[in-house]
């Protein structure tokens, strides 16, 4: 299953709302997760199974969608949110597959 | 909870390397574990998975027959033996833990290490 993320780069300011998209080449039901990755650090699980926030993840992060189209929304960007975001499917694995990433940068 | 990878370095094509991942803050034997990698300028790629008890393991196609994932639960350590290395194996390698516990495995990775860099070059 191929995951395609858009946009490749998103330029926003702190306080803005961010909307990141992930489209699957075939249905993954609800089995989609989102990760945040900063350079030199461990990736961090944000959302799993479309809309479940992982432990310790702030409420400003939310996920939605089903089937082939999914969205990660950050309601009001904090300075620490600027990073690369990846979606990942577990509907039909192995293999586990990731999207190519969306870079969220400060405008 | 902490995962710390080690064993990376510079190696010539065709040679071998073994990566280790030491787990702390949780009982390794209760969790499925993964290796993933990120090539320079690229995204995340899953490499291998091993069940909590070592009973099953799977690999991405490009490393089948060359890489072996294993674990020593008594040492709280996960391994990746990498043989016949190729230049395209150059990447930061991460170990990660499955979200599910006590025998389950659901391909959702809730804790990751910071990674170790493997460079394959002559």
PDB file of C-alpha atoms in Angstrom:
ATOM      1  CA  UNK A   1       0.000   0.000   0.000  1.00  0.00           C
ATOM      2  CA  UNK A   2       1.462   3.350  -1.076  1.00  0.00           C
ATOM      3  CA  UNK A   3       0.835   6.381   1.109  1.00  0.00           C
ATOM      4  CA  UNK A   4       1.041   9.836  -0.467  1.00  0.00           C
ATOM      5  CA  UNK A   5       1.317  12.873   1.796  1.00  0.00           C
ATOM      6  CA  UNK A   6       0.506  16.440   0.870  1.00  0.00           C
ATOM      7  CA  UNK A   7       1.749  19.041   0.818  1.00  0.00           C
ATOM      8  CA  UNK A   8       5.442  18.158   0.779  1.00  0.00           C
ATOM      9  CA  UNK A   9       6.186  21.365   2.688  1.00  0.00           C
ATOM     10  CA  UNK A  10       3.830  23.538   4.695  1.00  0.00           C
ATOM     11  CA  UNK A  11       4.922  27.014   5.777  1.00  0.00           C
ATOM     12  CA  UNK A  12       2.929  28.434   8.676  1.00  0.00           C
ATOM     13  CA  UNK A  13       3.341  30.667  11.712  1.00  0.00           C
ATOM     14  CA  UNK A  14       2.949  29.859  15.418  1.00  0.00           C
ATOM     15  CA  UNK A  15      -0.717  30.067  16.304  1.00  0.00           C
ATOM     16  CA  UNK A  16      -1.853  28.967  12.826  1.00  0.00           C
ATOM     17  CA  UNK A  17      -3.913  25.869  12.148  1.00  0.00           C
ATOM     18  CA  UNK A  18      -2.087  23.104  10.254  1.00  0.00           C
ATOM     19  CA  UNK A  19      -3.818  20.525   8.087  1.00  0.00           C
ATOM     20  CA  UNK A  20      -1.731  17.646   6.743  1.00  0.00           C
ATOM     21  CA  UNK A  21      -3.093  15.013   4.370  1.00  0.00           C
ATOM     22  CA  UNK A  22      -2.319  11.361   3.724  1.00  0.00           C
ATOM     23  CA  UNK A  23      -3.883   9.361   0.906  1.00  0.00           C
ATOM     24  CA  UNK A  24      -3.619   5.572   0.605  1.00  0.00           C
ATOM     25  CA  UNK A  25      -3.501   3.688  -2.703  1.00  0.00           C
ATOM     26  CA  UNK A  26      -6.148   1.312  -1.352  1.00  0.00           C
ATOM     27  CA  UNK A  27      -8.284   1.285   1.730  1.00  0.00           C
ATOM     28  CA  UNK A  28      -6.531   0.945   5.073  1.00  0.00           C
ATOM     29  CA  UNK A  29      -9.800   1.111   7.036  1.00  0.00           C
ATOM     30  CA  UNK A  30      -8.943   3.086  10.186  1.00  0.00           C
ATOM     31  CA  UNK A  31      -5.441   1.641  10.577  1.00  0.00           C
ATOM     32  CA  UNK A  32      -3.397   4.757  10.049  1.00  0.00           C
ATOM     33  CA  UNK A  33      -0.936   6.422  12.414  1.00  0.00           C
ATOM     34  CA  UNK A  34       0.934   9.745  12.457  1.00  0.00           C
ATOM     35  CA  UNK A  35       4.461  10.380  13.717  1.00  0.00           C
ATOM     36  CA  UNK A  36       6.461  13.537  14.358  1.00  0.00           C
ATOM     37  CA  UNK A  37      10.193  13.529  13.638  1.00  0.00           C
ATOM     38  CA  UNK A  38      12.762  16.187  14.439  1.00  0.00           C
ATOM     39  CA  UNK A  39      16.360  15.954  13.143  1.00  0.00           C
ATOM     40  CA  UNK A  40      18.621  13.894  15.379  1.00  0.00           C
ATOM     41  CA  UNK A  41      15.770  12.769  17.603  1.00  0.00           C
ATOM     42  CA  UNK A  42      13.624   9.696  17.968  1.00  0.00           C
ATOM     43  CA  UNK A  43      10.365   9.797  16.004  1.00  0.00           C
ATOM     44  CA  UNK A  44       7.306  10.267  18.211  1.00  0.00           C
ATOM     45  CA  UNK A  45       3.940   8.568  17.873  1.00  0.00           C
ATOM     46  CA  UNK A  46       1.160  11.173  17.809  1.00  0.00           C
ATOM     47  CA  UNK A  47      -1.995   9.459  16.591  1.00  0.00           C
ATOM     48  CA  UNK A  48      -2.881   5.805  15.981  1.00  0.00           C
ATOM     49  CA  UNK A  49      -5.857   4.122  14.360  1.00  0.00           C
ATOM     50  CA  UNK A  50      -6.866   7.406  12.707  1.00  0.00           C
ATOM     51  CA  UNK A  51      -7.912   9.388  15.737  1.00  0.00           C
ATOM     52  CA  UNK A  52      -6.475   8.018  18.983  1.00  0.00           C
ATOM     53  CA  UNK A  53      -3.920  10.294  20.599  1.00  0.00           C
ATOM     54  CA  UNK A  54      -0.894   8.501  22.007  1.00  0.00           C
ATOM     55  CA  UNK A  55       0.021   8.907  25.662  1.00  0.00           C
ATOM     56  CA  UNK A  56       1.134  12.427  26.511  1.00  0.00           C
ATOM     57  CA  UNK A  57       0.197  13.988  23.179  1.00  0.00           C
ATOM     58  CA  UNK A  58      -1.436  17.422  23.542  1.00  0.00           C
ATOM     59  CA  UNK A  59      -5.062  17.888  22.569  1.00  0.00           C
ATOM     60  CA  UNK A  60      -4.118  20.324  19.795  1.00  0.00           C
ATOM     61  CA  UNK A  61      -3.192  17.262  17.708  1.00  0.00           C
ATOM     62  CA  UNK A  62      -6.134  15.436  16.167  1.00  0.00           C
ATOM     63  CA  UNK A  63      -6.647  12.907  13.405  1.00  0.00           C
ATOM     64  CA  UNK A  64      -9.564  12.073  11.161  1.00  0.00           C
ATOM     65  CA  UNK A  65     -10.530  10.117   8.061  1.00  0.00           C
ATOM     66  CA  UNK A  66     -11.165   6.554   6.961  1.00  0.00           C
ATOM     67  CA  UNK A  67     -10.602   4.298   3.991  1.00  0.00           C
ATOM     68  CA  UNK A  68      -8.098   6.125   1.805  1.00  0.00           C
ATOM     69  CA  UNK A  69      -8.113   9.755   2.963  1.00  0.00           C
ATOM     70  CA  UNK A  70      -6.766  10.938   6.294  1.00  0.00           C
ATOM     71  CA  UNK A  71      -5.942  14.235   7.951  1.00  0.00           C
ATOM     72  CA  UNK A  72      -3.728  15.316  10.823  1.00  0.00           C
ATOM     73  CA  UNK A  73      -4.760  18.667  12.265  1.00  0.00           C
ATOM     74  CA  UNK A  74      -2.764  20.808  14.644  1.00  0.00           C
ATOM     75  CA  UNK A  75      -5.230  23.375  15.935  1.00  0.00           C
ATOM     76  CA  UNK A  76      -2.792  26.097  17.000  1.00  0.00           C
ATOM     77  CA  UNK A  77       0.875  25.662  16.217  1.00  0.00           C
ATOM     78  CA  UNK A  78       3.420  25.878  18.993  1.00  0.00           C
ATOM     79  CA  UNK A  79       7.102  26.557  18.201  1.00  0.00           C
ATOM     80  CA  UNK A  80       7.992  22.954  19.064  1.00  0.00           C
ATOM     81  CA  UNK A  81       5.567  21.580  16.448  1.00  0.00           C
ATOM     82  CA  UNK A  82       7.755  22.481  13.486  1.00  0.00           C
ATOM     83  CA  UNK A  83       9.084  19.132  12.293  1.00  0.00           C
ATOM     84  CA  UNK A  84       8.511  16.439   9.679  1.00  0.00           C
ATOM     85  CA  UNK A  85       5.301  14.418   9.939  1.00  0.00           C
ATOM     86  CA  UNK A  86       4.809  10.901   8.585  1.00  0.00           C
ATOM     87  CA  UNK A  87       1.730   8.777   8.178  1.00  0.00           C
ATOM     88  CA  UNK A  88       1.982   4.965   8.431  1.00  0.00           C
ATOM     89  CA  UNK A  89      -0.472   2.184   7.640  1.00  0.00           C
ATOM     90  CA  UNK A  90      -0.920  -1.161   9.385  1.00  0.00           C
ATOM     91  CA  UNK A  91      -3.946  -2.431   7.516  1.00  0.00           C
ATOM     92  CA  UNK A  92      -2.105  -4.917   5.368  1.00  0.00           C
ATOM     93  CA  UNK A  93       1.283  -5.764   6.801  1.00  0.00           C
ATOM     94  CA  UNK A  94       3.994  -6.726   6.466  1.00  0.00           C
ATOM     95  CA  UNK A  95       5.271  -4.566   5.009  1.00  0.00           C
ATOM     96  CA  UNK A  96       4.597  -1.566   7.208  1.00  0.00           C
ATOM     97  CA  UNK A  97       4.611   1.461   4.928  1.00  0.00           C
ATOM     98  CA  UNK A  98       5.099   5.171   5.541  1.00  0.00           C
ATOM     99  CA  UNK A  99       4.274   8.244   3.540  1.00  0.00           C
ATOM    100  CA  UNK A 100       7.138  10.348   2.228  1.00  0.00           C
ATOM    101  CA  UNK A 101       6.589  12.999   4.897  1.00  0.00           C
ATOM    102  CA  UNK A 102       5.363  16.581   5.182  1.00  0.00           C
ATOM    103  CA  UNK A 103       7.837  19.181   6.391  1.00  0.00           C
ATOM    104  CA  UNK A 104       6.135  21.763   8.586  1.00  0.00           C
ATOM    105  CA  UNK A 105       8.311  24.866   8.612  1.00  0.00           C
ATOM    106  CA  UNK A 106       8.093  28.284  10.197  1.00  0.00           C
ATOM    107  CA  UNK A 107       6.892  30.961   7.809  1.00  0.00           C
TER     108      UNK A 107
ATOM    109  CA  UNK B   1      11.207   4.177  28.854  1.00  0.00           C
ATOM    110  CA  UNK B   2      14.350   4.324  26.764  1.00  0.00           C
ATOM    111  CA  UNK B   3      15.735   2.642  23.673  1.00  0.00           C
ATOM    112  CA  UNK B   4      19.370   3.200  22.755  1.00  0.00           C
ATOM    113  CA  UNK B   5      20.912   1.898  19.563  1.00  0.00           C
ATOM    114  CA  UNK B   6      24.614   1.253  19.044  1.00  0.00           C
ATOM    115  CA  UNK B   7      26.965  -0.504  16.653  1.00  0.00           C
ATOM    116  CA  UNK B   8      26.763   1.838  13.701  1.00  0.00           C
ATOM    117  CA  UNK B   9      29.796   2.997  11.778  1.00  0.00           C
ATOM    118  CA  UNK B  10      31.529   3.029   8.419  1.00  0.00           C
ATOM    119  CA  UNK B  11      31.835  -0.324   6.649  1.00  0.00           C
ATOM    120  CA  UNK B  12      32.865  -1.423   3.171  1.00  0.00           C
ATOM    121  CA  UNK B  13      30.361  -2.947   0.745  1.00  0.00           C
ATOM    122  CA  UNK B  14      30.015  -6.688   1.242  1.00  0.00           C
ATOM    123  CA  UNK B  15      31.024  -6.562   4.900  1.00  0.00           C
ATOM    124  CA  UNK B  16      28.923  -7.152   8.014  1.00  0.00           C
ATOM    125  CA  UNK B  17      27.787  -5.136  11.007  1.00  0.00           C
ATOM    126  CA  UNK B  18      25.665  -5.916  14.061  1.00  0.00           C
ATOM    127  CA  UNK B  19      23.460  -3.289  15.630  1.00  0.00           C
ATOM    128  CA  UNK B  20      22.209  -3.462  19.210  1.00  0.00           C
ATOM    129  CA  UNK B  21      19.300  -1.765  20.913  1.00  0.00           C
ATOM    130  CA  UNK B  22      19.209  -1.759  24.705  1.00  0.00           C
ATOM    131  CA  UNK B  23      15.813  -1.262  26.294  1.00  0.00           C
ATOM    132  CA  UNK B  24      15.218   0.190  29.748  1.00  0.00           C
ATOM    133  CA  UNK B  25      12.195   1.239  31.738  1.00  0.00           C
ATOM    134  CA  UNK B  26      10.047  -1.637  30.526  1.00  0.00           C
ATOM    135  CA  UNK B  27      10.165  -5.421  30.143  1.00  0.00           C
ATOM    136  CA  UNK B  28      11.407  -6.155  26.637  1.00  0.00           C
ATOM    137  CA  UNK B  29       9.998  -9.685  26.650  1.00  0.00           C
ATOM    138  CA  UNK B  30       6.440  -8.324  26.661  1.00  0.00           C
ATOM    139  CA  UNK B  31       6.732  -6.458  23.347  1.00  0.00           C
ATOM    140  CA  UNK B  32       7.193  -6.946  19.652  1.00  0.00           C
ATOM    141  CA  UNK B  33      10.149  -4.937  18.376  1.00  0.00           C
ATOM    142  CA  UNK B  34      11.168  -3.358  15.096  1.00  0.00           C
ATOM    143  CA  UNK B  35      14.101  -2.010  13.158  1.00  0.00           C
ATOM    144  CA  UNK B  36      13.528   0.877  10.775  1.00  0.00           C
ATOM    145  CA  UNK B  37      15.866   3.137   8.840  1.00  0.00           C
ATOM    146  CA  UNK B  38      16.104   6.538   7.212  1.00  0.00           C
ATOM    147  CA  UNK B  39      18.485   6.998   4.297  1.00  0.00           C
ATOM    148  CA  UNK B  40      20.043  10.455   3.860  1.00  0.00           C
ATOM    149  CA  UNK B  41      17.407  12.899   2.671  1.00  0.00           C
ATOM    150  CA  UNK B  42      14.725  10.214   2.587  1.00  0.00           C
ATOM    151  CA  UNK B  43      11.754   9.160   4.693  1.00  0.00           C
ATOM    152  CA  UNK B  44      11.233   6.356   7.170  1.00  0.00           C
ATOM    153  CA  UNK B  45      11.452   2.751   5.995  1.00  0.00           C
ATOM    154  CA  UNK B  46      10.501  -0.358   7.947  1.00  0.00           C
ATOM    155  CA  UNK B  47      13.255  -3.011   7.936  1.00  0.00           C
ATOM    156  CA  UNK B  48      12.260  -5.903  10.212  1.00  0.00           C
ATOM    157  CA  UNK B  49       9.968  -7.011  13.029  1.00  0.00           C
ATOM    158  CA  UNK B  50      10.248  -9.740  15.653  1.00  0.00           C
ATOM    159  CA  UNK B  51       7.532 -11.060  17.893  1.00  0.00           C
ATOM    160  CA  UNK B  52       7.795 -10.636  21.680  1.00  0.00           C
ATOM    161  CA  UNK B  53       9.023 -14.207  22.109  1.00  0.00           C
ATOM    162  CA  UNK B  54      11.046 -14.432  18.889  1.00  0.00           C
ATOM    163  CA  UNK B  55       8.522 -16.835  17.355  1.00  0.00           C
ATOM    164  CA  UNK B  56       8.004 -14.800  14.177  1.00  0.00           C
ATOM    165  CA  UNK B  57      10.054 -12.354  12.183  1.00  0.00           C
ATOM    166  CA  UNK B  58       9.500 -10.507   8.922  1.00  0.00           C
ATOM    167  CA  UNK B  59      11.690  -8.396   6.678  1.00  0.00           C
ATOM    168  CA  UNK B  60      11.347  -5.838   3.965  1.00  0.00           C
ATOM    169  CA  UNK B  61      12.162  -7.386   0.580  1.00  0.00           C
ATOM    170  CA  UNK B  62      15.410  -5.482   0.055  1.00  0.00           C
ATOM    171  CA  UNK B  63      17.077  -7.035   3.130  1.00  0.00           C
ATOM    172  CA  UNK B  64      15.675 -10.578   3.054  1.00  0.00           C
ATOM    173  CA  UNK B  65      18.466 -13.134   3.193  1.00  0.00           C
ATOM    174  CA  UNK B  66      20.996 -10.489   4.279  1.00  0.00           C
ATOM    175  CA  UNK B  67      19.684  -9.102   7.595  1.00  0.00           C
ATOM    176  CA  UNK B  68      18.583 -11.019  10.685  1.00  0.00           C
ATOM    177  CA  UNK B  69      16.640  -9.588  13.586  1.00  0.00           C
ATOM    178  CA  UNK B  70      16.997 -11.289  16.966  1.00  0.00           C
ATOM    179  CA  UNK B  71      16.546 -10.583  20.635  1.00  0.00           C
ATOM    180  CA  UNK B  72      17.928 -11.574  24.019  1.00  0.00           C
ATOM    181  CA  UNK B  73      15.170 -10.805  26.465  1.00  0.00           C
ATOM    182  CA  UNK B  74      17.411 -11.725  29.401  1.00  0.00           C
ATOM    183  CA  UNK B  75      19.694  -8.856  28.379  1.00  0.00           C
ATOM    184  CA  UNK B  76      16.874  -6.496  27.365  1.00  0.00           C
ATOM    185  CA  UNK B  77      18.555  -6.208  23.990  1.00  0.00           C
ATOM    186  CA  UNK B  78      17.402  -6.302  20.373  1.00  0.00           C
ATOM    187  CA  UNK B  79      19.850  -6.988  17.548  1.00  0.00           C
ATOM    188  CA  UNK B  80      20.116  -6.540  13.804  1.00  0.00           C
ATOM    189  CA  UNK B  81      22.785  -8.599  12.073  1.00  0.00           C
ATOM    190  CA  UNK B  82      23.511  -7.031   8.705  1.00  0.00           C
ATOM    191  CA  UNK B  83      25.491  -9.067   6.179  1.00  0.00           C
ATOM    192  CA  UNK B  84      26.493  -8.393   2.565  1.00  0.00           C
ATOM    193  CA  UNK B  85      26.002  -4.680   3.089  1.00  0.00           C
ATOM    194  CA  UNK B  86      25.333  -2.467   0.089  1.00  0.00           C
ATOM    195  CA  UNK B  87      25.779   1.250  -0.418  1.00  0.00           C
ATOM    196  CA  UNK B  88      21.993   1.592  -0.470  1.00  0.00           C
ATOM    197  CA  UNK B  89      21.886   0.316   3.138  1.00  0.00           C
ATOM    198  CA  UNK B  90      23.458   3.595   4.263  1.00  0.00           C
ATOM    199  CA  UNK B  91      21.004   5.094   6.745  1.00  0.00           C
ATOM    200  CA  UNK B  92      20.231   5.962  10.325  1.00  0.00           C
ATOM    201  CA  UNK B  93      18.830   2.792  11.905  1.00  0.00           C
ATOM    202  CA  UNK B  94      16.159   3.041  14.595  1.00  0.00           C
ATOM    203  CA  UNK B  95      14.762   0.413  16.916  1.00  0.00           C
ATOM    204  CA  UNK B  96      11.175   0.807  18.059  1.00  0.00           C
ATOM    205  CA  UNK B  97       8.619  -0.870  20.313  1.00  0.00           C
ATOM    206  CA  UNK B  98       5.129  -2.058  19.429  1.00  0.00           C
ATOM    207  CA  UNK B  99       2.269  -0.331  21.200  1.00  0.00           C
ATOM    208  CA  UNK B 100       0.604  -3.622  22.131  1.00  0.00           C
ATOM    209  CA  UNK B 101       1.815  -5.755  25.011  1.00  0.00           C
ATOM    210  CA  UNK B 102       1.522  -9.270  26.377  1.00  0.00           C
ATOM    211  CA  UNK B 103       1.769 -11.177  23.162  1.00  0.00           C
ATOM    212  CA  UNK B 104      -0.033  -8.816  20.836  1.00  0.00           C
ATOM    213  CA  UNK B 105       1.584  -7.007  17.915  1.00  0.00           C
ATOM    214  CA  UNK B 106      -0.239  -4.327  15.975  1.00  0.00           C
ATOM    215  CA  UNK B 107       2.420  -2.527  13.904  1.00  0.00           C
ATOM    216  CA  UNK B 108       2.037   0.743  15.765  1.00  0.00           C
ATOM    217  CA  UNK B 109       5.330   2.015  17.121  1.00  0.00           C
ATOM    218  CA  UNK B 110       5.008   3.880  20.387  1.00  0.00           C
ATOM    219  CA  UNK B 111       8.638   4.371  21.443  1.00  0.00           C
ATOM    220  CA  UNK B 112      11.710   4.799  19.285  1.00  0.00           C
ATOM    221  CA  UNK B 113      15.409   5.215  19.895  1.00  0.00           C
ATOM    222  CA  UNK B 114      17.374   8.164  18.515  1.00  0.00           C
ATOM    223  CA  UNK B 115      19.123   5.954  15.948  1.00  0.00           C
ATOM    224  CA  UNK B 116      22.610   4.905  14.937  1.00  0.00           C
ATOM    225  CA  UNK B 117      24.235   5.822  11.627  1.00  0.00           C
ATOM    226  CA  UNK B 118      25.454   3.112   9.275  1.00  0.00           C
ATOM    227  CA  UNK B 119      27.548   4.221   6.312  1.00  0.00           C
ATOM    228  CA  UNK B 120      28.415   1.680   3.638  1.00  0.00           C
ATOM    229  CA  UNK B 121      31.208   3.015   1.494  1.00  0.00           C
ATOM    230  CA  UNK B 122      34.451   1.894  -0.059  1.00  0.00           C
TER     231      UNK B 122
END
